[in-house]
Every structure is written in C-alpha cells, then in structure tokens.
Coordinates of C-alpha atoms in Angstrom, one line a residue:
M1 CA -82.7 -24.3 46.5
K2 CA -84.3 -23.3 49.6
S3 CA -82.2 -21.8 52.4
D4 CA -82.9 -21.2 56.1
T5 CA -83.7 -17.7 55.3
L6 CA -87.5 -16.7 55.2
V7 CA -89.3 -17.8 52.2
G8 CA -90.2 -14.7 50.1
G9 CA -89.0 -12.6 53.1
N10 CA -92.3 -13.7 54.8
M11 CA -93.6 -10.1 54.0
L12 CA -97.1 -11.1 53.8
Q13 CA -97.1 -14.0 56.2
G14 CA -100.2 -14.4 57.6
I15 CA -102.1 -12.9 54.8
K16 CA -104.9 -15.0 53.4
V17 CA -105.8 -14.8 49.7
I18 CA -108.9 -16.1 48.1
E19 CA -108.1 -16.3 44.1
Y20 CA -111.3 -16.7 42.4
A21 CA -109.6 -16.5 38.9
T22 CA -108.7 -18.4 36.0
Y23 CA -105.9 -17.6 32.9
M24 CA -102.9 -15.5 33.6
A25 CA -103.2 -11.7 34.9
A26 CA -105.3 -12.1 38.1
P27 CA -103.6 -15.6 38.9
G28 CA -100.0 -14.2 38.1
A29 CA -100.8 -11.3 40.9
G30 CA -101.6 -14.1 43.1
C31 CA -98.3 -16.0 42.3
I32 CA -96.4 -12.5 43.5
L33 CA -98.6 -12.4 46.7
A34 CA -97.8 -16.2 47.2
D35 CA -94.1 -15.8 46.5
W36 CA -93.8 -12.8 49.1
G37 CA -95.3 -15.2 51.9
A38 CA -99.1 -15.2 51.6
E39 CA -101.4 -18.2 51.8
V40 CA -103.3 -18.1 48.4
I41 CA -106.4 -20.4 48.0
K42 CA -106.9 -20.9 44.1
I43 CA -110.8 -21.4 43.7
E44 CA -111.1 -23.5 40.2
P45 CA -114.3 -24.2 38.3
P46 CA -115.2 -28.1 37.9
K47 CA -113.1 -28.5 34.6
G48 CA -110.0 -26.5 36.2
D49 CA -108.1 -23.4 35.1
P50 CA -108.2 -23.6 31.6
I51 CA -104.6 -22.9 31.6
R52 CA -104.0 -26.3 32.7
Q53 CA -104.5 -27.4 29.0
F54 CA -102.4 -24.7 27.8
F55 CA -100.2 -27.1 25.9
A56 CA -102.9 -29.3 24.9
S57 CA -104.6 -26.4 23.3
I58 CA -101.8 -25.8 21.1
G59 CA -101.4 -29.4 19.9
T60 CA -98.6 -31.1 21.9
D61 CA -98.7 -34.1 24.1
S62 CA -96.4 -32.3 27.0
T63 CA -97.4 -33.9 30.6
D64 CA -95.5 -31.0 32.2
N65 CA -97.1 -27.2 32.2
P66 CA -94.4 -24.8 33.0
V67 CA -96.9 -21.9 32.0
F68 CA -99.4 -23.1 34.5
D69 CA -96.8 -23.9 37.2
F70 CA -95.2 -20.2 37.0
D71 CA -98.6 -18.5 37.9
N72 CA -99.5 -20.7 40.5
R73 CA -96.8 -21.9 42.4
G74 CA -97.2 -22.2 45.9
K75 CA -101.1 -22.1 46.4
K76 CA -103.6 -24.1 47.2
S77 CA -106.2 -25.4 44.9
I78 CA -109.8 -26.0 45.6
V79 CA -112.6 -27.2 43.2
V80 CA -116.0 -25.2 43.7
D81 CA -119.0 -25.1 41.5
T82 CA -119.9 -21.8 41.9
S83 CA -123.0 -22.1 39.7
T84 CA -124.7 -23.7 42.8
E85 CA -126.2 -22.1 45.9
E86 CA -124.1 -24.4 48.1
G87 CA -120.8 -23.5 45.9
V88 CA -121.2 -19.8 46.5
E89 CA -121.8 -20.2 50.1
I90 CA -118.5 -21.8 50.5
V91 CA -116.8 -19.2 48.6
K92 CA -118.4 -16.5 51.0
K93 CA -117.2 -18.3 53.9
L94 CA -113.6 -18.2 52.6
A95 CA -113.9 -14.7 52.0
A96 CA -115.4 -13.9 55.2
E97 CA -112.0 -15.0 56.7
A98 CA -109.7 -13.4 54.1
D99 CA -107.7 -10.6 54.0
V100 CA -107.7 -10.6 50.1
F101 CA -110.4 -11.3 47.4
L102 CA -108.8 -11.4 44.1
T103 CA -110.9 -12.2 40.8
N104 CA -111.1 -12.0 37.3
V105 CA -114.5 -13.1 36.7
R106 CA -116.6 -10.3 34.7
P107 CA -118.5 -7.7 37.0
G108 CA -122.1 -9.1 35.8
G109 CA -121.2 -12.6 36.6
L110 CA -120.3 -11.5 40.1
E111 CA -123.3 -9.4 40.8
R112 CA -125.6 -12.4 39.7
S113 CA -123.7 -14.9 42.0
G114 CA -123.6 -12.5 44.7
L115 CA -119.9 -12.2 44.9
D116 CA -119.5 -8.8 44.1
Y117 CA -117.8 -6.3 46.2
E118 CA -120.6 -4.8 47.9
A119 CA -121.7 -8.4 48.8
L120 CA -118.7 -9.6 50.2
K121 CA -117.9 -6.2 52.0
A122 CA -121.2 -6.8 54.0
I123 CA -119.7 -10.0 55.5
N124 CA -116.2 -8.8 55.8
P125 CA -115.9 -5.0 55.9
G126 CA -112.3 -5.3 56.2
L127 CA -111.7 -7.1 53.0
V128 CA -109.5 -6.1 50.2
Y129 CA -111.3 -6.8 46.9
C130 CA -109.2 -6.8 44.0
T131 CA -111.1 -7.1 40.4
L132 CA -109.1 -7.7 37.3
T133 CA -110.9 -6.9 34.1
G134 CA -110.1 -6.0 30.5
Y135 CA -111.5 -2.7 30.5
G136 CA -112.6 -1.7 34.0
L137 CA -115.9 -1.5 36.1
E138 CA -117.5 1.5 34.4
G139 CA -118.3 2.3 30.8
P140 CA -120.0 0.4 27.9
D141 CA -117.2 -2.4 27.5
K142 CA -117.2 -3.3 31.4
D143 CA -118.5 -6.6 30.6
R144 CA -116.6 -7.2 27.3
P145 CA -114.2 -10.4 27.5
G146 CA -110.5 -9.1 28.1
F147 CA -107.3 -10.8 26.7
D148 CA -104.1 -9.2 26.7
I149 CA -103.8 -9.0 22.9
A150 CA -106.8 -7.3 22.7
S151 CA -107.3 -5.2 25.9
F152 CA -103.6 -4.3 26.8
W153 CA -102.0 -4.7 23.3
S154 CA -104.5 -3.5 20.6
R155 CA -106.9 -1.2 22.3
A156 CA -104.3 0.4 24.5
G157 CA -102.5 1.5 21.1
L158 CA -99.3 -0.6 21.6
A159 CA -100.0 -2.8 18.4
R160 CA -100.1 0.4 16.0
L161 CA -97.3 1.9 18.0
F162 CA -94.6 -0.7 18.2
P163 CA -94.6 -1.7 14.5
P164 CA -92.3 0.5 12.3
K165 CA -94.2 2.8 10.1
G166 CA -95.6 0.9 7.2
S167 CA -95.1 -2.6 9.0
D168 CA -98.3 -4.9 9.8
P169 CA -99.4 -5.2 13.4
F170 CA -97.8 -8.3 15.2
P171 CA -98.9 -10.2 18.1
L172 CA -97.0 -9.8 21.6
R173 CA -95.7 -12.7 23.4
T174 CA -97.3 -15.2 25.7
A175 CA -99.2 -13.4 28.6
F176 CA -96.7 -10.2 28.4
G177 CA -99.6 -7.9 29.0
D178 CA -101.3 -10.0 31.7
H179 CA -97.9 -10.1 33.6
V180 CA -97.8 -6.2 33.6
T181 CA -101.2 -6.1 34.8
S182 CA -100.2 -8.7 37.6
I183 CA -97.5 -6.4 38.7
A184 CA -100.1 -3.5 38.7
A185 CA -102.6 -5.6 40.8
S186 CA -100.4 -7.0 43.3
S187 CA -99.0 -3.4 43.9
A188 CA -102.6 -2.0 44.4
I189 CA -103.4 -4.9 46.6
N190 CA -100.2 -4.3 49.1
A191 CA -101.5 -0.6 49.0
A192 CA -104.9 -1.4 50.1
L193 CA -103.5 -3.7 52.8
V194 CA -101.6 -1.1 54.2
K195 CA -104.7 1.0 54.6
K196 CA -106.5 -1.9 55.9
F197 CA -103.9 -2.6 58.7
R198 CA -103.9 1.1 59.3
T199 CA -107.8 1.7 59.4
G200 CA -109.2 -1.5 59.8
E201 CA -111.3 -0.6 56.4
G202 CA -111.1 -3.0 53.2
Q203 CA -111.1 -1.5 49.8
L204 CA -112.2 -2.2 46.4
V205 CA -109.0 -2.3 44.1
E206 CA -109.7 -2.2 40.4
A207 CA -106.9 -3.4 37.9
S208 CA -107.5 -3.5 34.3
L209 CA -105.7 -4.8 31.2
L210 CA -106.5 -1.8 29.5
R211 CA -105.1 0.7 32.1
A212 CA -102.1 -1.1 32.5
G213 CA -101.4 -1.0 28.7
L214 CA -101.7 2.8 28.9
Y215 CA -99.7 3.2 31.9
S216 CA -97.1 1.2 30.0
V217 CA -96.8 3.4 27.1
G218 CA -97.3 6.4 29.3
S219 CA -94.6 8.8 27.9
D220 CA -95.6 8.4 24.3
L221 CA -99.3 8.7 25.4
A222 CA -98.4 12.0 27.6
I223 CA -96.8 13.5 24.3
Q224 CA -99.9 12.4 22.3
L225 CA -102.3 14.2 24.7
F226 CA -100.2 17.2 24.9
F227 CA -99.0 17.8 21.4
N228 CA -101.9 15.9 19.6
K229 CA -99.2 13.8 17.8
V230 CA -96.8 11.1 18.5
A231 CA -93.7 9.9 16.5
S232 CA -94.0 6.6 14.7
T233 CA -91.7 4.1 15.5
K234 CA -88.7 4.3 13.3
D235 CA -86.4 1.7 11.6
R236 CA -82.6 1.7 12.8
Y237 CA -81.7 4.1 10.1
S238 CA -84.0 6.8 10.6
T239 CA -84.3 7.2 14.2
N240 CA -84.2 10.2 15.9
V241 CA -81.1 9.6 17.7
P242 CA -79.1 7.3 15.5
I243 CA -76.3 6.5 18.2
M244 CA -78.7 4.9 20.4
N245 CA -79.5 2.0 18.3
F246 CA -78.8 -1.6 17.7
F247 CA -75.6 -2.6 16.0
Q248 CA -73.9 -5.9 15.0
S249 CA -70.4 -7.4 15.5
K250 CA -68.1 -9.0 13.3
D251 CA -69.1 -12.5 15.0
E252 CA -72.9 -11.9 14.1
K253 CA -74.1 -10.7 17.6
W254 CA -76.4 -8.2 18.1
F255 CA -76.1 -5.4 21.2
T256 CA -77.6 -2.1 21.7
I257 CA -76.0 1.2 22.5
V258 CA -77.7 3.7 24.9
A259 CA -76.5 7.3 24.5
R260 CA -77.6 9.4 27.5
Q261 CA -79.0 12.8 26.5
G262 CA -77.0 15.6 25.1
N263 CA -73.7 15.3 23.1
G264 CA -71.5 13.9 26.0
D265 CA -71.5 10.2 24.5
W266 CA -71.0 11.2 20.8
A267 CA -67.1 11.2 21.0
P268 CA -66.7 8.4 23.3
I269 CA -68.9 6.1 20.7
C270 CA -67.0 7.0 18.0
R271 CA -63.6 6.2 19.6
A272 CA -65.3 2.8 20.9
A273 CA -66.3 2.2 17.2
G274 CA -62.6 2.9 15.9
V275 CA -63.7 5.9 14.1
P276 CA -62.7 9.0 16.2
E277 CA -62.5 11.2 13.2
M278 CA -66.5 11.2 13.2
A279 CA -66.7 13.1 16.3
D280 CA -65.1 16.2 14.6
D281 CA -67.4 16.1 11.6
E282 CA -68.9 19.5 11.8
R283 CA -72.2 17.9 10.3
L284 CA -72.8 15.4 12.9
V285 CA -71.6 17.4 16.1
S286 CA -75.0 18.1 17.3
G287 CA -77.9 16.0 18.0
K288 CA -79.8 18.0 15.0
G289 CA -77.0 17.2 12.6
R290 CA -77.1 13.6 13.5
R291 CA -80.6 13.3 13.2
A292 CA -80.5 15.1 9.8
N293 CA -77.8 12.6 8.7
S294 CA -78.9 9.4 10.7
R295 CA -78.6 7.0 7.8
E296 CA -75.2 8.1 7.2
V297 CA -74.2 7.9 11.1
V298 CA -75.8 4.4 11.2
E299 CA -73.9 3.1 8.4
R300 CA -70.4 4.5 9.0
L301 CA -70.9 3.1 12.7
D302 CA -72.0 -0.2 11.4
A303 CA -69.0 -0.6 9.0
A304 CA -66.6 0.2 11.9
L305 CA -68.3 -2.0 14.2
N306 CA -68.8 -4.9 11.9
Q307 CA -64.8 -5.4 11.8
M308 CA -64.7 -6.2 15.4
D309 CA -65.9 -9.3 17.5
M310 CA -68.3 -8.8 20.6
A311 CA -65.5 -9.4 23.2
E312 CA -63.5 -6.2 21.6
I313 CA -66.6 -4.4 21.3
S314 CA -67.4 -5.1 24.8
E315 CA -64.1 -3.9 26.1
R316 CA -64.1 -0.9 24.2
L317 CA -67.7 0.1 25.2
D318 CA -66.7 -0.4 28.6
A319 CA -63.7 1.4 28.5
E320 CA -65.4 4.5 27.4
Q321 CA -68.2 4.2 30.2
I322 CA -71.0 3.9 27.3
A323 CA -74.2 2.0 28.4
W324 CA -74.8 -0.9 26.3
A325 CA -76.2 -4.7 26.5
P326 CA -76.3 -7.6 24.4
V327 CA -79.4 -8.4 22.5
Q328 CA -80.0 -11.9 23.8
S329 CA -82.1 -14.8 23.0
L330 CA -84.1 -16.6 25.9
A331 CA -81.8 -19.4 25.5
E332 CA -78.9 -16.9 26.3
V333 CA -80.8 -15.4 29.1
A334 CA -81.2 -18.8 30.7
Q335 CA -77.4 -19.0 30.9
D336 CA -76.8 -15.5 31.9
P337 CA -75.0 -15.3 35.7
Q338 CA -76.2 -11.7 35.9
V339 CA -79.8 -12.9 35.7
Y340 CA -79.1 -15.3 38.4
A341 CA -77.4 -13.0 40.4
A342 CA -80.4 -10.7 40.3
G343 CA -82.8 -13.3 41.1
G344 CA -84.3 -13.3 37.6
I345 CA -84.4 -17.1 37.5
Q346 CA -85.4 -19.2 40.8
E347 CA -85.6 -22.9 41.6
M348 CA -88.9 -24.0 41.8
P349 CA -90.1 -27.1 44.0
S350 CA -91.5 -29.8 41.7
S351 CA -94.6 -31.6 43.1
S352 CA -92.9 -34.8 41.8
G353 CA -89.7 -34.1 44.1
G354 CA -86.5 -32.2 43.2
T355 CA -86.5 -28.7 41.6
F356 CA -86.7 -26.9 38.2
K357 CA -85.9 -23.5 37.1
T358 CA -88.6 -20.7 36.8
P359 CA -88.6 -16.9 36.5
G360 CA -88.6 -15.1 39.7
S361 CA -91.0 -12.6 40.9
P362 CA -90.5 -8.8 39.7
A363 CA -89.2 -7.6 43.1
R364 CA -87.0 -9.2 45.9
F365 CA -86.3 -8.7 49.5
P366 CA -82.2 -8.8 49.9
G367 CA -81.6 -10.8 52.9
T368 CA -84.2 -13.2 52.7
D369 CA -85.2 -16.3 50.3
D370 CA -87.5 -14.8 47.5
G371 CA -88.3 -17.9 45.5
P372 CA -91.3 -19.8 45.3
S373 CA -92.5 -21.3 48.4
G374 CA -93.9 -24.5 47.1
P375 CA -95.0 -26.3 43.6
A376 CA -98.2 -25.4 41.6
P377 CA -101.1 -27.4 43.1
A378 CA -102.8 -30.3 41.4
M379 CA -106.4 -29.6 40.6
G380 CA -108.2 -29.8 43.9
E381 CA -105.4 -30.9 45.8
H382 CA -106.3 -28.9 48.8
T383 CA -110.4 -28.8 48.7
R384 CA -110.9 -31.3 51.4
E385 CA -108.0 -29.7 53.8
T386 CA -109.5 -26.3 53.2
L387 CA -113.4 -27.4 53.9
A388 CA -112.0 -29.1 57.3
S389 CA -110.4 -25.8 57.9
M390 CA -113.7 -23.9 57.8
G391 CA -115.3 -26.5 60.3
L392 CA -117.1 -28.7 58.2
S393 CA -117.5 -32.3 59.2
E394 CA -116.1 -35.1 57.3
A395 CA -119.7 -36.0 56.6
D396 CA -120.7 -32.8 55.4
I397 CA -117.6 -32.8 53.4
D398 CA -118.4 -36.1 51.8
A399 CA -121.8 -34.8 51.0
L400 CA -120.4 -31.9 48.8
Y401 CA -118.5 -34.5 46.8
E402 CA -121.0 -36.7 46.2
K403 CA -123.3 -33.8 44.6
G404 CA -120.3 -32.6 42.8
I405 CA -120.3 -29.2 44.3
V406 CA -116.5 -29.7 45.1
K407 CA -113.8 -31.7 43.8

C-alpha cells in the first residue's frame, strides 16, 4: 500500500516521457521510469498495444491481464493513428515538450513517418531519444523484426550455451530478454538525462535485444573472444567445480551450494554434509582432483545430504557459513518474506479499486516508496486530457475523434 513517502522516490519527478512503443522491452523501460516518478504518456495504435490481447492470443478467456499491467502501470494512454499526417503532428507536438522519446518502431518506419531522431531533434534539441530494436541501428539486419527469443536468446548465443551438451535448445521464459533490455534502456536514458541537464543537449540512445543478450552472457563471450573457445554447460555430475552444484534433501527440496574460489569451502561443505572424512581424501583436496573425480564427489555428497531434511541442511550450511539458497518455484517466491523485504513484490493500484501484487522495479531508493504509482491505463484513457493539455480546443479534439485520428 502507498505510504506518505515519495512515490518512486520522485527521482524523475517532472520528467516527461513519450512512449511510442508496443510489446514488452520498450514499455518495460517506460515502466521503470514511471515507477521512479516520470510522467509517461504511452501512444498506442488504433487497435491498441498487442499485449493487451496477451491472454486472448494463447486461448484463455481471462479479462485480467497482469502481463500488460506489469509493463504499463502508472502510465497515461492515448490512441493516435500515426499512419495519418495529423497523427504524426500530434506525436511531434508531444515530443517537442518532452524530455524523453522512447520507441521500438523499426528505424525505417520512423524515417518514413518523420519521427526519427534527426527529425525530432530539429524541433527539440534537448530531447533524449531512445530507440530499442532487435539488432541495432546499423548493419544489414537493422530493420529485421526483433523479439527476445530470436534476437536476445538465439542470435546472441544463449540458446546454444544454456542447454547441457547434447541437449536440444529450449525457449526462454516470457519476456526474460525483453526485461533485461528494459533495464539496459532505462539505465542509458537516465545517463543521457544527466548529460541533458548538465549541457542542455539531447542524446540518441540505442538499446537492442542483441546487445543486451551479448552483455548478459559477457563473461563467457569474453572467454570465447580471448581463447577462441568456451566450455559447454555441464550436467551436475560433470561440472568443473562439483561442490558448486545443486543437491536435494531427504524431503525432496532442491538447493544450490556456492563454493567460493580456492579450497576454503571444501572442508566446511564436507562437515555440513556429515562426511568430514571426505575433506582428507588426498584425491579430492584440490580443485583439480575434485574435477577429475567430479561424479564421485557429487554422488557421495548426494548420498549424505539425501539423509537430512531441508531444515537440518539449512542449519548446518549456515553454521559453516556456506553460501547457499533454496531452488524455489514462483509459488514459493510469492510467499518468501525476504522477497517482500527486498521490495521484489509490490502492491499495485487496480483501476477497479484496491490493489494487487506485482513485481517491483529492478532497483529501489531506501527511505522512499518505490512501488507503482498507479494502475495500467485503459486504452485511450488519457487521449482527451492529453490533447487538451497541448492547447487544443474541445472542437478540435472532437474533430480528431470524428476523423478516427485519435481514440
């Protein structure tokens, strides 16, 4: 619930963002900015953002849409037909008074409509213009459609790297790559805003699903670039560091142990597992030895840990100061008190009154209320209000509605 503290810390209070975007990655960046206090005006096409139909498209009859609500909370929605000259002029007028223009329309389409960076920079030199694409603004694929399972997961190499060797590729979860890219885009926008307020100059910001995917797998990519090879993902019996692994308790709960660099955690892990004698096995005292005997190490720890329930394992690992965590389902995450303490789940205002739970933004500002500032808007809910704020008369606004240019 809301408190008397500042919403989102009001870190971006007074910042106006025009979001000319659909689907998830760019709206996700707009969501972060809205959570942190910016006014975000979402421009939707005449049929609305396709994600409004997310559940209908997968064959359910749900009238609620937590997926759309998550990425679009706290925004204003206007519907403008930008295939018309009058519609484009409305967007230009909004951009002329904005701090940020955020879009995921492909570069070619923006140029044809006169909403590309150079065109909007000419009318607002201080504009921070963020374009979020699948593959970037240059190169042969700059106008190729981009979705996270294609641009982020597959093209950036993650779909081949993640499955253990010999396994088939599998899809990533809903909008995972989109939201990694949302974080990158919102961070870059804020960096450009620092420049804007320091110098008065705007900035083109380029974020792409491909580049975000490459950065997210950057450690492995750095190894590939330096050594011209990278290790494949191993199953739990053949991993390079067998004590940094997943194990299961007697009550069938999975957990992960994180062994720090070197040999310092070897003996404590053995003690926690109730097999202190393993620490003295000359074949296993070094990382090289444990790697050479990886299956044996895992099987012996499995046999020991499978005799204890999770409560006992937890106490023993904590007593030895071993880093570990439960492997939780999302149902368990939703009940985890530490998730709430970290601000990972927030109460979101509902358009029908009351609140419901939703994921929090990726960072918080201690001492402030960092939850969503409002519900997701109905399609076109703020069209008339926004046009009036631009100085249009009621008669002019009515005429735009009659022509179907706005909704």
